[in-house]
């Protein structure tokens, strides 16, 4: 996030919002960002604002209903946003546009995002990219800087400057439109193609919009044609499908008991370690459930669900994941 925003901050005219917001502060920031652009000989008002935070919790309070409702209306693309309050009267924002990027964890979401918000509202209007492993092991970033990186950075900033100057509506090619119609009908006819997790139903309902927005970004990154091609839509759909495989993990802790989360941790421990001694597995979970009967209940549930298998070996009783797991401790 910091690397991307560092590039964007070099582009003239990009307006950034406050690091911590209330809906009142956000409306004020939009008013300060108000400007106009020329298109076909006419000037059009707009109020663009970019919000960024390494931690989502430091940016906004998800318990603030007024704040969440404001973000939802902004995402829906209102031409004019008006807020009436007793204290400050009428606040009007012309053509508000918001870009929000932030990082967070499933633990924070479980503790701060109400369950009623999942499946609809703000969460369905966000694209969550989940990752729990490092793609590369890089201890010192400066060792990865190449001779051409400074030139590449300059060119990236120049590209962003050109993108910021694009004006006018995007059009969609006939072949892209035909592909989009076929995708839309197939998506809604085939229930298995959609995510069956109730927490993601709202996202599924807005997937078409997400896909076209990403296609616009891809088109802008390629050139200034202001045209969405079939290839843009196909790549956008591929990118969304790629992240959807893990998207349920973002909300996996919401509404769950401590026991169920520790059971999941126990199963993952056995799967990761491979065949593991029964006593070692108990020692791992003992810190969370000192009562042996609780451990027995967790293990029995894992056995009944077919996720864990017991192996009786001459050297002791071992537990392993049903899919085999690692063989490094096999006896």
PDB file of C-alpha atoms in Angstrom:
ATOM      1  CA  UNK A   1       0.000   0.000   0.000  1.00  0.00           C
ATOM      2  CA  UNK A   2       2.760   2.429   0.935  1.00  0.00           C
ATOM      3  CA  UNK A   3       4.708   1.759  -2.277  1.00  0.00           C
ATOM      4  CA  UNK A   4       1.632   2.315  -4.443  1.00  0.00           C
ATOM      5  CA  UNK A   5       0.526   5.455  -2.615  1.00  0.00           C
ATOM      6  CA  UNK A   6       4.058   6.864  -2.735  1.00  0.00           C
ATOM      7  CA  UNK A   7       3.823   6.761  -6.533  1.00  0.00           C
ATOM      8  CA  UNK A   8       0.341   8.280  -6.550  1.00  0.00           C
ATOM      9  CA  UNK A   9       1.393  11.152  -4.278  1.00  0.00           C
ATOM     10  CA  UNK A  10       3.829  12.277  -6.987  1.00  0.00           C
ATOM     11  CA  UNK A  11       0.954  12.920  -9.391  1.00  0.00           C
ATOM     12  CA  UNK A  12      -0.240  16.555  -9.413  1.00  0.00           C
ATOM     13  CA  UNK A  13      -3.873  17.095  -8.530  1.00  0.00           C
ATOM     14  CA  UNK A  14      -4.507  13.904  -6.551  1.00  0.00           C
ATOM     15  CA  UNK A  15      -6.431  14.770  -3.380  1.00  0.00           C
ATOM     16  CA  UNK A  16      -5.863  12.675  -0.255  1.00  0.00           C
ATOM     17  CA  UNK A  17      -8.269  12.591   2.663  1.00  0.00           C
ATOM     18  CA  UNK A  18      -7.525  12.552   6.414  1.00  0.00           C
ATOM     19  CA  UNK A  19      -5.886   9.555   8.081  1.00  0.00           C
ATOM     20  CA  UNK A  20      -8.744   9.156  10.544  1.00  0.00           C
ATOM     21  CA  UNK A  21     -12.282  10.088   9.600  1.00  0.00           C
ATOM     22  CA  UNK A  22     -15.769  10.723  10.860  1.00  0.00           C
ATOM     23  CA  UNK A  23     -18.587  11.328   8.415  1.00  0.00           C
ATOM     24  CA  UNK A  24     -18.470  15.035   9.280  1.00  0.00           C
ATOM     25  CA  UNK A  25     -14.731  15.205   8.556  1.00  0.00           C
ATOM     26  CA  UNK A  26     -15.198  13.262   5.330  1.00  0.00           C
ATOM     27  CA  UNK A  27     -17.885  15.625   4.046  1.00  0.00           C
ATOM     28  CA  UNK A  28     -15.618  18.574   4.866  1.00  0.00           C
ATOM     29  CA  UNK A  29     -12.708  16.910   3.051  1.00  0.00           C
ATOM     30  CA  UNK A  30     -14.874  16.343  -0.023  1.00  0.00           C
ATOM     31  CA  UNK A  31     -15.908  19.978  -0.029  1.00  0.00           C
ATOM     32  CA  UNK A  32     -12.227  21.007   0.102  1.00  0.00           C
ATOM     33  CA  UNK A  33     -11.444  18.637  -2.805  1.00  0.00           C
ATOM     34  CA  UNK A  34     -14.112  20.133  -5.067  1.00  0.00           C
ATOM     35  CA  UNK A  35     -12.929  21.162  -8.527  1.00  0.00           C
ATOM     36  CA  UNK A  36     -14.104  21.140 -12.149  1.00  0.00           C
ATOM     37  CA  UNK A  37     -12.906  19.640 -15.417  1.00  0.00           C
ATOM     38  CA  UNK A  38     -13.636  20.543 -19.028  1.00  0.00           C
ATOM     39  CA  UNK A  39     -15.314  18.125 -21.423  1.00  0.00           C
ATOM     40  CA  UNK A  40     -16.819  19.028 -24.798  1.00  0.00           C
ATOM     41  CA  UNK A  41     -16.576  22.722 -24.017  1.00  0.00           C
ATOM     42  CA  UNK A  42     -18.421  22.459 -20.699  1.00  0.00           C
ATOM     43  CA  UNK A  43     -17.139  22.445 -17.145  1.00  0.00           C
ATOM     44  CA  UNK A  44     -18.281  19.663 -14.836  1.00  0.00           C
ATOM     45  CA  UNK A  45     -17.891  19.708 -11.037  1.00  0.00           C
ATOM     46  CA  UNK A  46     -16.306  16.782  -9.179  1.00  0.00           C
ATOM     47  CA  UNK A  47     -15.072  16.039  -5.685  1.00  0.00           C
ATOM     48  CA  UNK A  48     -12.479  13.242  -5.817  1.00  0.00           C
ATOM     49  CA  UNK A  49     -10.820  11.944  -2.675  1.00  0.00           C
ATOM     50  CA  UNK A  50      -8.393   9.094  -1.964  1.00  0.00           C
ATOM     51  CA  UNK A  51      -8.290   7.502   1.484  1.00  0.00           C
ATOM     52  CA  UNK A  52      -5.443   5.224   2.501  1.00  0.00           C
ATOM     53  CA  UNK A  53      -4.413   3.478   5.707  1.00  0.00           C
ATOM     54  CA  UNK A  54      -2.049   0.674   6.604  1.00  0.00           C
ATOM     55  CA  UNK A  55      -4.630  -0.324   9.222  1.00  0.00           C
ATOM     56  CA  UNK A  56      -8.329   0.018   8.441  1.00  0.00           C
ATOM     57  CA  UNK A  57      -9.113   0.455  12.120  1.00  0.00           C
ATOM     58  CA  UNK A  58      -7.114   3.667  12.291  1.00  0.00           C
ATOM     59  CA  UNK A  59      -9.090   5.107   9.390  1.00  0.00           C
ATOM     60  CA  UNK A  60     -12.725   4.517  10.246  1.00  0.00           C
ATOM     61  CA  UNK A  61     -15.075   3.195  12.880  1.00  0.00           C
ATOM     62  CA  UNK A  62     -17.263   0.402  11.480  1.00  0.00           C
ATOM     63  CA  UNK A  63     -19.701   0.863  14.375  1.00  0.00           C
ATOM     64  CA  UNK A  64     -20.547   4.362  13.101  1.00  0.00           C
ATOM     65  CA  UNK A  65     -23.709   3.824  11.045  1.00  0.00           C
ATOM     66  CA  UNK A  66     -23.672   7.332   9.605  1.00  0.00           C
ATOM     67  CA  UNK A  67     -20.108   6.789   8.411  1.00  0.00           C
ATOM     68  CA  UNK A  68     -20.911   3.425   6.805  1.00  0.00           C
ATOM     69  CA  UNK A  69     -24.077   4.725   5.135  1.00  0.00           C
ATOM     70  CA  UNK A  70     -22.089   7.638   3.724  1.00  0.00           C
ATOM     71  CA  UNK A  71     -19.449   5.318   2.235  1.00  0.00           C
ATOM     72  CA  UNK A  72     -22.181   3.147   0.690  1.00  0.00           C
ATOM     73  CA  UNK A  73     -23.833   6.130  -0.979  1.00  0.00           C
ATOM     74  CA  UNK A  74     -20.481   7.373  -2.258  1.00  0.00           C
ATOM     75  CA  UNK A  75     -19.722   3.974  -3.824  1.00  0.00           C
ATOM     76  CA  UNK A  76     -23.098   4.015  -5.566  1.00  0.00           C
ATOM     77  CA  UNK A  77     -22.017   7.093  -7.526  1.00  0.00           C
ATOM     78  CA  UNK A  78     -24.408   9.813  -6.457  1.00  0.00           C
ATOM     79  CA  UNK A  79     -24.118  12.924  -8.630  1.00  0.00           C
ATOM     80  CA  UNK A  80     -24.808  15.056  -5.579  1.00  0.00           C
ATOM     81  CA  UNK A  81     -24.578  14.122  -1.919  1.00  0.00           C
ATOM     82  CA  UNK A  82     -26.474  16.190   0.625  1.00  0.00           C
ATOM     83  CA  UNK A  83     -26.271  15.789   4.380  1.00  0.00           C
ATOM     84  CA  UNK A  84     -28.639  17.714   6.634  1.00  0.00           C
ATOM     85  CA  UNK A  85     -27.686  18.167  10.298  1.00  0.00           C
ATOM     86  CA  UNK A  86     -29.060  20.216  13.161  1.00  0.00           C
ATOM     87  CA  UNK A  87     -25.706  21.757  14.011  1.00  0.00           C
ATOM     88  CA  UNK A  88     -24.099  22.541  10.642  1.00  0.00           C
ATOM     89  CA  UNK A  89     -27.128  22.807   8.361  1.00  0.00           C
ATOM     90  CA  UNK A  90     -26.867  21.430   4.843  1.00  0.00           C
ATOM     91  CA  UNK A  91     -23.610  19.965   3.522  1.00  0.00           C
ATOM     92  CA  UNK A  92     -23.635  19.418  -0.252  1.00  0.00           C
ATOM     93  CA  UNK A  93     -20.933  17.596  -2.179  1.00  0.00           C
ATOM     94  CA  UNK A  94     -20.948  17.778  -5.971  1.00  0.00           C
ATOM     95  CA  UNK A  95     -20.099  14.540  -7.809  1.00  0.00           C
ATOM     96  CA  UNK A  96     -18.255  12.829  -4.967  1.00  0.00           C
ATOM     97  CA  UNK A  97     -15.793  10.095  -5.945  1.00  0.00           C
ATOM     98  CA  UNK A  98     -13.968   7.974  -3.382  1.00  0.00           C
ATOM     99  CA  UNK A  99     -11.004   5.646  -3.618  1.00  0.00           C
ATOM    100  CA  UNK A 100     -10.228   3.691  -0.455  1.00  0.00           C
ATOM    101  CA  UNK A 101      -7.355   1.296   0.135  1.00  0.00           C
ATOM    102  CA  UNK A 102      -6.467  -0.172   3.505  1.00  0.00           C
ATOM    103  CA  UNK A 103      -5.028  -3.231   5.185  1.00  0.00           C
ATOM    104  CA  UNK A 104      -6.509  -5.284   7.991  1.00  0.00           C
ATOM    105  CA  UNK A 105      -6.707  -8.801   9.424  1.00  0.00           C
ATOM    106  CA  UNK A 106      -9.501 -11.380   9.923  1.00  0.00           C
ATOM    107  CA  UNK A 107      -9.053 -10.931  13.682  1.00  0.00           C
ATOM    108  CA  UNK A 108      -9.777  -7.204  13.438  1.00  0.00           C
ATOM    109  CA  UNK A 109     -12.768  -7.777  11.165  1.00  0.00           C
ATOM    110  CA  UNK A 110     -14.212 -10.342  13.578  1.00  0.00           C
ATOM    111  CA  UNK A 111     -13.833  -7.936  16.507  1.00  0.00           C
ATOM    112  CA  UNK A 112     -15.080  -4.791  14.765  1.00  0.00           C
ATOM    113  CA  UNK A 113     -17.339  -5.619  11.829  1.00  0.00           C
ATOM    114  CA  UNK A 114     -20.943  -6.380  12.846  1.00  0.00           C
ATOM    115  CA  UNK A 115     -22.240  -9.645  11.401  1.00  0.00           C
ATOM    116  CA  UNK A 116     -25.205  -7.774   9.877  1.00  0.00           C
ATOM    117  CA  UNK A 117     -22.753  -5.853   7.707  1.00  0.00           C
ATOM    118  CA  UNK A 118     -21.396  -9.019   6.079  1.00  0.00           C
ATOM    119  CA  UNK A 119     -23.073 -10.117   2.868  1.00  0.00           C
ATOM    120  CA  UNK A 120     -24.295  -6.645   2.037  1.00  0.00           C
ATOM    121  CA  UNK A 121     -23.720  -3.012   2.773  1.00  0.00           C
ATOM    122  CA  UNK A 122     -20.150  -1.787   2.757  1.00  0.00           C
ATOM    123  CA  UNK A 123     -18.397  -5.179   2.720  1.00  0.00           C
ATOM    124  CA  UNK A 124     -20.029  -6.204  -0.573  1.00  0.00           C
ATOM    125  CA  UNK A 125     -18.732  -3.008  -2.140  1.00  0.00           C
ATOM    126  CA  UNK A 126     -15.135  -3.824  -1.254  1.00  0.00           C
ATOM    127  CA  UNK A 127     -12.708  -6.215  -2.894  1.00  0.00           C
ATOM    128  CA  UNK A 128     -10.829  -8.172  -0.228  1.00  0.00           C
ATOM    129  CA  UNK A 129      -7.456  -9.603  -1.223  1.00  0.00           C
ATOM    130  CA  UNK A 130      -6.415 -12.271   1.279  1.00  0.00           C
ATOM    131  CA  UNK A 131      -2.913 -13.577   1.866  1.00  0.00           C
ATOM    132  CA  UNK A 132      -1.369 -15.510   4.741  1.00  0.00           C
ATOM    133  CA  UNK A 133       1.980 -16.506   3.246  1.00  0.00           C
ATOM    134  CA  UNK A 134       4.957 -14.651   1.848  1.00  0.00           C
ATOM    135  CA  UNK A 135       5.424 -15.082  -1.876  1.00  0.00           C
ATOM    136  CA  UNK A 136       9.153 -14.429  -1.562  1.00  0.00           C
ATOM    137  CA  UNK A 137      11.547 -14.353   1.386  1.00  0.00           C
ATOM    138  CA  UNK A 138      13.296 -10.982   1.241  1.00  0.00           C
ATOM    139  CA  UNK A 139      15.008  -9.943   4.464  1.00  0.00           C
ATOM    140  CA  UNK A 140      16.553  -6.733   3.106  1.00  0.00           C
ATOM    141  CA  UNK A 141      14.615  -4.920   0.407  1.00  0.00           C
ATOM    142  CA  UNK A 142      17.553  -2.780  -0.691  1.00  0.00           C
ATOM    143  CA  UNK A 143      19.254  -5.901  -2.037  1.00  0.00           C
ATOM    144  CA  UNK A 144      16.448  -6.301  -4.571  1.00  0.00           C
ATOM    145  CA  UNK A 145      16.759  -2.829  -6.113  1.00  0.00           C
ATOM    146  CA  UNK A 146      17.924  -3.107  -9.708  1.00  0.00           C
ATOM    147  CA  UNK A 147      19.698  -0.585 -11.890  1.00  0.00           C
ATOM    148  CA  UNK A 148      16.575   0.133 -13.908  1.00  0.00           C
ATOM    149  CA  UNK A 149      14.186   0.532 -10.962  1.00  0.00           C
ATOM    150  CA  UNK A 150      14.621   4.316 -10.699  1.00  0.00           C
ATOM    151  CA  UNK A 151      13.781   4.701 -14.392  1.00  0.00           C
ATOM    152  CA  UNK A 152      10.812   2.360 -14.030  1.00  0.00           C
ATOM    153  CA  UNK A 153       9.506   4.397 -11.077  1.00  0.00           C
ATOM    154  CA  UNK A 154       9.679   7.597 -13.171  1.00  0.00           C
ATOM    155  CA  UNK A 155       7.811   5.938 -16.032  1.00  0.00           C
ATOM    156  CA  UNK A 156       5.134   4.618 -13.692  1.00  0.00           C
ATOM    157  CA  UNK A 157       4.550   8.110 -12.317  1.00  0.00           C
ATOM    158  CA  UNK A 158       4.358   9.481 -15.873  1.00  0.00           C
ATOM    159  CA  UNK A 159       1.774   6.825 -16.725  1.00  0.00           C
ATOM    160  CA  UNK A 160      -0.277   7.781 -13.668  1.00  0.00           C
ATOM    161  CA  UNK A 161      -0.115  11.420 -14.732  1.00  0.00           C
ATOM    162  CA  UNK A 162      -1.501  10.514 -18.174  1.00  0.00           C
ATOM    163  CA  UNK A 163      -4.236   8.392 -16.619  1.00  0.00           C
ATOM    164  CA  UNK A 164      -5.211  11.291 -14.341  1.00  0.00           C
ATOM    165  CA  UNK A 165      -5.783  13.443 -17.430  1.00  0.00           C
ATOM    166  CA  UNK A 166      -8.246  11.044 -19.094  1.00  0.00           C
ATOM    167  CA  UNK A 167     -11.665  12.673 -19.520  1.00  0.00           C
ATOM    168  CA  UNK A 168     -14.988  11.346 -20.724  1.00  0.00           C
ATOM    169  CA  UNK A 169     -17.052   8.173 -20.538  1.00  0.00           C
ATOM    170  CA  UNK A 170     -15.742   4.688 -21.263  1.00  0.00           C
ATOM    171  CA  UNK A 171     -17.302   2.708 -24.093  1.00  0.00           C
ATOM    172  CA  UNK A 172     -17.511  -1.052 -24.426  1.00  0.00           C
ATOM    173  CA  UNK A 173     -16.768  -2.835 -27.704  1.00  0.00           C
ATOM    174  CA  UNK A 174     -19.477  -5.028 -29.320  1.00  0.00           C
ATOM    175  CA  UNK A 175     -17.461  -8.196 -28.675  1.00  0.00           C
ATOM    176  CA  UNK A 176     -16.926  -7.211 -25.033  1.00  0.00           C
ATOM    177  CA  UNK A 177     -20.639  -6.495 -24.659  1.00  0.00           C
ATOM    178  CA  UNK A 178     -21.520  -9.879 -26.153  1.00  0.00           C
ATOM    179  CA  UNK A 179     -19.083 -11.634 -23.822  1.00  0.00           C
ATOM    180  CA  UNK A 180     -20.442  -9.666 -20.860  1.00  0.00           C
ATOM    181  CA  UNK A 181     -24.025 -10.696 -21.656  1.00  0.00           C
ATOM    182  CA  UNK A 182     -23.040 -14.357 -21.947  1.00  0.00           C
ATOM    183  CA  UNK A 183     -21.099 -14.187 -18.680  1.00  0.00           C
ATOM    184  CA  UNK A 184     -23.963 -12.442 -16.875  1.00  0.00           C
ATOM    185  CA  UNK A 185     -26.563 -15.021 -17.898  1.00  0.00           C
ATOM    186  CA  UNK A 186     -24.279 -17.951 -17.096  1.00  0.00           C
ATOM    187  CA  UNK A 187     -23.339 -16.448 -13.739  1.00  0.00           C
ATOM    188  CA  UNK A 188     -26.934 -16.069 -12.572  1.00  0.00           C
ATOM    189  CA  UNK A 189     -28.254 -19.282 -14.112  1.00  0.00           C
ATOM    190  CA  UNK A 190     -25.522 -21.456 -12.632  1.00  0.00           C
ATOM    191  CA  UNK A 191     -25.834 -21.303  -8.850  1.00  0.00           C
ATOM    192  CA  UNK A 192     -22.635 -23.329  -8.384  1.00  0.00           C
ATOM    193  CA  UNK A 193     -20.669 -20.673 -10.270  1.00  0.00           C
ATOM    194  CA  UNK A 194     -21.578 -18.188  -7.569  1.00  0.00           C
ATOM    195  CA  UNK A 195     -20.296 -18.321  -4.027  1.00  0.00           C
ATOM    196  CA  UNK A 196     -22.680 -20.228  -1.777  1.00  0.00           C
ATOM    197  CA  UNK A 197     -21.366 -18.579   1.385  1.00  0.00           C
ATOM    198  CA  UNK A 198     -24.132 -16.336   2.737  1.00  0.00           C
ATOM    199  CA  UNK A 199     -21.490 -13.851   3.848  1.00  0.00           C
ATOM    200  CA  UNK A 200     -20.519 -13.321   0.201  1.00  0.00           C
ATOM    201  CA  UNK A 201     -23.979 -13.108  -1.381  1.00  0.00           C
ATOM    202  CA  UNK A 202     -23.855  -9.312  -1.489  1.00  0.00           C
ATOM    203  CA  UNK A 203     -20.455  -9.412  -3.181  1.00  0.00           C
ATOM    204  CA  UNK A 204     -21.797 -11.846  -5.794  1.00  0.00           C
ATOM    205  CA  UNK A 205     -24.637  -9.426  -6.536  1.00  0.00           C
ATOM    206  CA  UNK A 206     -22.087  -6.689  -7.259  1.00  0.00           C
ATOM    207  CA  UNK A 207     -19.474  -8.810  -8.996  1.00  0.00           C
ATOM    208  CA  UNK A 208     -20.502  -7.533 -12.438  1.00  0.00           C
ATOM    209  CA  UNK A 209     -19.864  -3.950 -11.302  1.00  0.00           C
ATOM    210  CA  UNK A 210     -16.515  -4.881  -9.749  1.00  0.00           C
ATOM    211  CA  UNK A 211     -15.538  -6.636 -12.967  1.00  0.00           C
ATOM    212  CA  UNK A 212     -16.315  -3.641 -15.176  1.00  0.00           C
ATOM    213  CA  UNK A 213     -14.514  -1.224 -12.838  1.00  0.00           C
ATOM    214  CA  UNK A 214     -11.406  -3.397 -12.916  1.00  0.00           C
ATOM    215  CA  UNK A 215     -11.714  -3.621 -16.714  1.00  0.00           C
ATOM    216  CA  UNK A 216     -11.691   0.191 -16.865  1.00  0.00           C
ATOM    217  CA  UNK A 217      -8.511   0.260 -14.764  1.00  0.00           C
ATOM    218  CA  UNK A 218      -6.893  -2.314 -17.043  1.00  0.00           C
ATOM    219  CA  UNK A 219      -7.868  -0.307 -20.116  1.00  0.00           C
ATOM    220  CA  UNK A 220      -6.454   2.890 -18.586  1.00  0.00           C
ATOM    221  CA  UNK A 221      -3.215   1.121 -17.721  1.00  0.00           C
ATOM    222  CA  UNK A 222      -2.847   0.064 -21.356  1.00  0.00           C
ATOM    223  CA  UNK A 223      -3.684   3.277 -23.176  1.00  0.00           C
ATOM    224  CA  UNK A 224      -6.004   6.283 -23.548  1.00  0.00           C
ATOM    225  CA  UNK A 225      -8.654   4.735 -25.810  1.00  0.00           C
ATOM    226  CA  UNK A 226     -11.342   4.903 -23.075  1.00  0.00           C
ATOM    227  CA  UNK A 227     -12.561   1.558 -24.415  1.00  0.00           C
ATOM    228  CA  UNK A 228     -13.276  -1.695 -22.588  1.00  0.00           C
ATOM    229  CA  UNK A 229     -12.379  -4.689 -24.731  1.00  0.00           C
ATOM    230  CA  UNK A 230     -13.336  -8.327 -24.405  1.00  0.00           C
ATOM    231  CA  UNK A 231      -9.807  -9.062 -23.189  1.00  0.00           C
ATOM    232  CA  UNK A 232     -10.179  -6.434 -20.446  1.00  0.00           C
ATOM    233  CA  UNK A 233     -13.360  -8.067 -19.147  1.00  0.00           C
ATOM    234  CA  UNK A 234     -11.920 -11.557 -19.330  1.00  0.00           C
ATOM    235  CA  UNK A 235      -8.784 -10.569 -17.425  1.00  0.00           C
ATOM    236  CA  UNK A 236     -10.827  -8.679 -14.823  1.00  0.00           C
ATOM    237  CA  UNK A 237     -13.041 -11.732 -14.294  1.00  0.00           C
ATOM    238  CA  UNK A 238      -9.981 -13.977 -13.993  1.00  0.00           C
ATOM    239  CA  UNK A 239      -8.471 -11.671 -11.375  1.00  0.00           C
ATOM    240  CA  UNK A 240     -11.676 -11.717  -9.311  1.00  0.00           C
ATOM    241  CA  UNK A 241     -12.018 -15.507  -9.495  1.00  0.00           C
ATOM    242  CA  UNK A 242      -8.412 -15.804  -8.352  1.00  0.00           C
ATOM    243  CA  UNK A 243      -8.988 -13.853  -5.126  1.00  0.00           C
ATOM    244  CA  UNK A 244     -12.452 -15.321  -4.454  1.00  0.00           C
ATOM    245  CA  UNK A 245     -10.964 -18.708  -3.571  1.00  0.00           C
ATOM    246  CA  UNK A 246      -9.671 -17.250  -0.289  1.00  0.00           C
ATOM    247  CA  UNK A 247     -12.162 -14.437   0.240  1.00  0.00           C
ATOM    248  CA  UNK A 248     -14.251 -16.471   2.679  1.00  0.00           C
ATOM    249  CA  UNK A 249     -11.247 -16.543   5.020  1.00  0.00           C
ATOM    250  CA  UNK A 250     -11.549 -12.799   5.486  1.00  0.00           C
ATOM    251  CA  UNK A 251     -14.840 -13.323   7.351  1.00  0.00           C
ATOM    252  CA  UNK A 252     -14.118 -16.794   8.712  1.00  0.00           C
ATOM    253  CA  UNK A 253     -13.970 -15.650  12.359  1.00  0.00           C
ATOM    254  CA  UNK A 254     -17.176 -13.628  12.446  1.00  0.00           C
ATOM    255  CA  UNK A 255     -19.923 -15.120  14.594  1.00  0.00           C
ATOM    256  CA  UNK A 256     -17.793 -18.091  15.648  1.00  0.00           C
ATOM    257  CA  UNK A 257     -17.109 -19.322  19.145  1.00  0.00           C
ATOM    258  CA  UNK A 258     -13.632 -19.484  20.622  1.00  0.00           C
ATOM    259  CA  UNK A 259     -13.928 -23.285  20.675  1.00  0.00           C
ATOM    260  CA  UNK A 260     -14.572 -23.531  16.932  1.00  0.00           C
ATOM    261  CA  UNK A 261     -11.615 -21.289  16.121  1.00  0.00           C
ATOM    262  CA  UNK A 262      -9.295 -23.308  18.332  1.00  0.00           C
ATOM    263  CA  UNK A 263     -10.556 -26.508  16.712  1.00  0.00           C
ATOM    264  CA  UNK A 264      -9.618 -25.055  13.336  1.00  0.00           C
ATOM    265  CA  UNK A 265      -6.186 -24.104  14.697  1.00  0.00           C
ATOM    266  CA  UNK A 266      -5.713 -27.635  16.045  1.00  0.00           C
ATOM    267  CA  UNK A 267      -6.572 -29.259  12.702  1.00  0.00           C
ATOM    268  CA  UNK A 268      -4.262 -26.869  10.849  1.00  0.00           C
ATOM    269  CA  UNK A 269      -1.477 -27.688  13.339  1.00  0.00           C
ATOM    270  CA  UNK A 270      -1.811 -31.416  12.636  1.00  0.00           C
ATOM    271  CA  UNK A 271      -2.029 -30.825   8.895  1.00  0.00           C
ATOM    272  CA  UNK A 272       1.076 -28.662   8.896  1.00  0.00           C
ATOM    273  CA  UNK A 273       3.177 -30.896  11.156  1.00  0.00           C
ATOM    274  CA  UNK A 274       2.249 -34.149   9.445  1.00  0.00           C
ATOM    275  CA  UNK A 275       1.886 -37.226  11.668  1.00  0.00           C
ATOM    276  CA  UNK A 276       2.236 -35.798  15.169  1.00  0.00           C
ATOM    277  CA  UNK A 277       2.254 -37.538  18.524  1.00  0.00           C
ATOM    278  CA  UNK A 278      -1.035 -37.428  20.380  1.00  0.00           C
ATOM    279  CA  UNK A 279       0.706 -35.973  23.420  1.00  0.00           C
ATOM    280  CA  UNK A 280       2.321 -33.231  21.327  1.00  0.00           C
ATOM    281  CA  UNK A 281      -1.031 -32.314  19.812  1.00  0.00           C
ATOM    282  CA  UNK A 282      -2.556 -32.091  23.288  1.00  0.00           C
ATOM    283  CA  UNK A 283       0.310 -29.928  24.509  1.00  0.00           C
ATOM    284  CA  UNK A 284      -0.339 -27.537  21.622  1.00  0.00           C
ATOM    285  CA  UNK A 285      -4.024 -27.016  22.481  1.00  0.00           C
ATOM    286  CA  UNK A 286      -3.597 -27.264  26.285  1.00  0.00           C
ATOM    287  CA  UNK A 287      -2.819 -23.543  26.630  1.00  0.00           C
ATOM    288  CA  UNK A 288      -6.264 -22.741  25.248  1.00  0.00           C
ATOM    289  CA  UNK A 289      -8.234 -25.573  26.864  1.00  0.00           C
ATOM    290  CA  UNK A 290      -6.638 -26.831  30.088  1.00  0.00           C
ATOM    291  CA  UNK A 291      -9.574 -29.191  30.621  1.00  0.00           C
ATOM    292  CA  UNK A 292      -8.690 -32.507  28.924  1.00  0.00           C
ATOM    293  CA  UNK A 293     -12.364 -33.155  28.144  1.00  0.00           C
ATOM    294  CA  UNK A 294     -12.454 -30.080  25.927  1.00  0.00           C
ATOM    295  CA  UNK A 295      -9.478 -31.394  23.954  1.00  0.00           C
ATOM    296  CA  UNK A 296     -11.155 -34.772  23.602  1.00  0.00           C
ATOM    297  CA  UNK A 297     -14.275 -33.067  22.261  1.00  0.00           C
ATOM    298  CA  UNK A 298     -12.278 -31.096  19.694  1.00  0.00           C
ATOM    299  CA  UNK A 299     -10.365 -34.175  18.561  1.00  0.00           C
ATOM    300  CA  UNK A 300     -13.492 -36.304  18.356  1.00  0.00           C
ATOM    301  CA  UNK A 301     -15.159 -33.685  16.199  1.00  0.00           C
ATOM    302  CA  UNK A 302     -12.135 -33.624  13.878  1.00  0.00           C
ATOM    303  CA  UNK A 303     -12.229 -37.428  13.668  1.00  0.00           C
ATOM    304  CA  UNK A 304     -15.972 -37.580  13.019  1.00  0.00           C
ATOM    305  CA  UNK A 305     -15.705 -34.978  10.264  1.00  0.00           C
ATOM    306  CA  UNK A 306     -12.951 -36.964   8.566  1.00  0.00           C
ATOM    307  CA  UNK A 307     -10.348 -34.235   8.859  1.00  0.00           C
ATOM    308  CA  UNK A 308      -8.042 -36.070  11.285  1.00  0.00           C
ATOM    309  CA  UNK A 309      -6.999 -39.753  11.292  1.00  0.00           C
ATOM    310  CA  UNK A 310      -5.458 -41.735  14.182  1.00  0.00           C
ATOM    311  CA  UNK A 311      -2.413 -43.932  13.468  1.00  0.00           C
ATOM    312  CA  UNK A 312      -1.370 -46.466  16.106  1.00  0.00           C
ATOM    313  CA  UNK A 313       2.387 -46.980  15.761  1.00  0.00           C
ATOM    314  CA  UNK A 314       4.866 -48.974  17.879  1.00  0.00           C
ATOM    315  CA  UNK A 315       6.364 -45.667  19.003  1.00  0.00           C
ATOM    316  CA  UNK A 316       3.056 -44.171  20.050  1.00  0.00           C
ATOM    317  CA  UNK A 317      -0.308 -42.853  18.893  1.00  0.00           C
ATOM    318  CA  UNK A 318      -0.059 -40.372  16.028  1.00  0.00           C
ATOM    319  CA  UNK A 319      -2.544 -37.948  14.507  1.00  0.00           C
ATOM    320  CA  UNK A 320      -2.405 -36.931  10.861  1.00  0.00           C
ATOM    321  CA  UNK A 321      -4.546 -34.999   8.432  1.00  0.00           C
ATOM    322  CA  UNK A 322      -6.867 -37.103   6.316  1.00  0.00           C
ATOM    323  CA  UNK A 323      -5.090 -35.930   3.150  1.00  0.00           C
ATOM    324  CA  UNK A 324      -1.779 -37.333   4.382  1.00  0.00           C
ATOM    325  CA  UNK A 325       0.074 -34.178   5.423  1.00  0.00           C
ATOM    326  CA  UNK A 326       3.848 -34.126   5.746  1.00  0.00           C
ATOM    327  CA  UNK A 327       5.839 -37.327   6.097  1.00  0.00           C
ATOM    328  CA  UNK A 328       8.759 -35.862   7.980  1.00  0.00           C
ATOM    329  CA  UNK A 329       7.657 -37.474  11.272  1.00  0.00           C
ATOM    330  CA  UNK A 330       6.504 -40.766   9.796  1.00  0.00           C
ATOM    331  CA  UNK A 331       7.708 -43.818  11.714  1.00  0.00           C
TER     332      UNK A 331
END
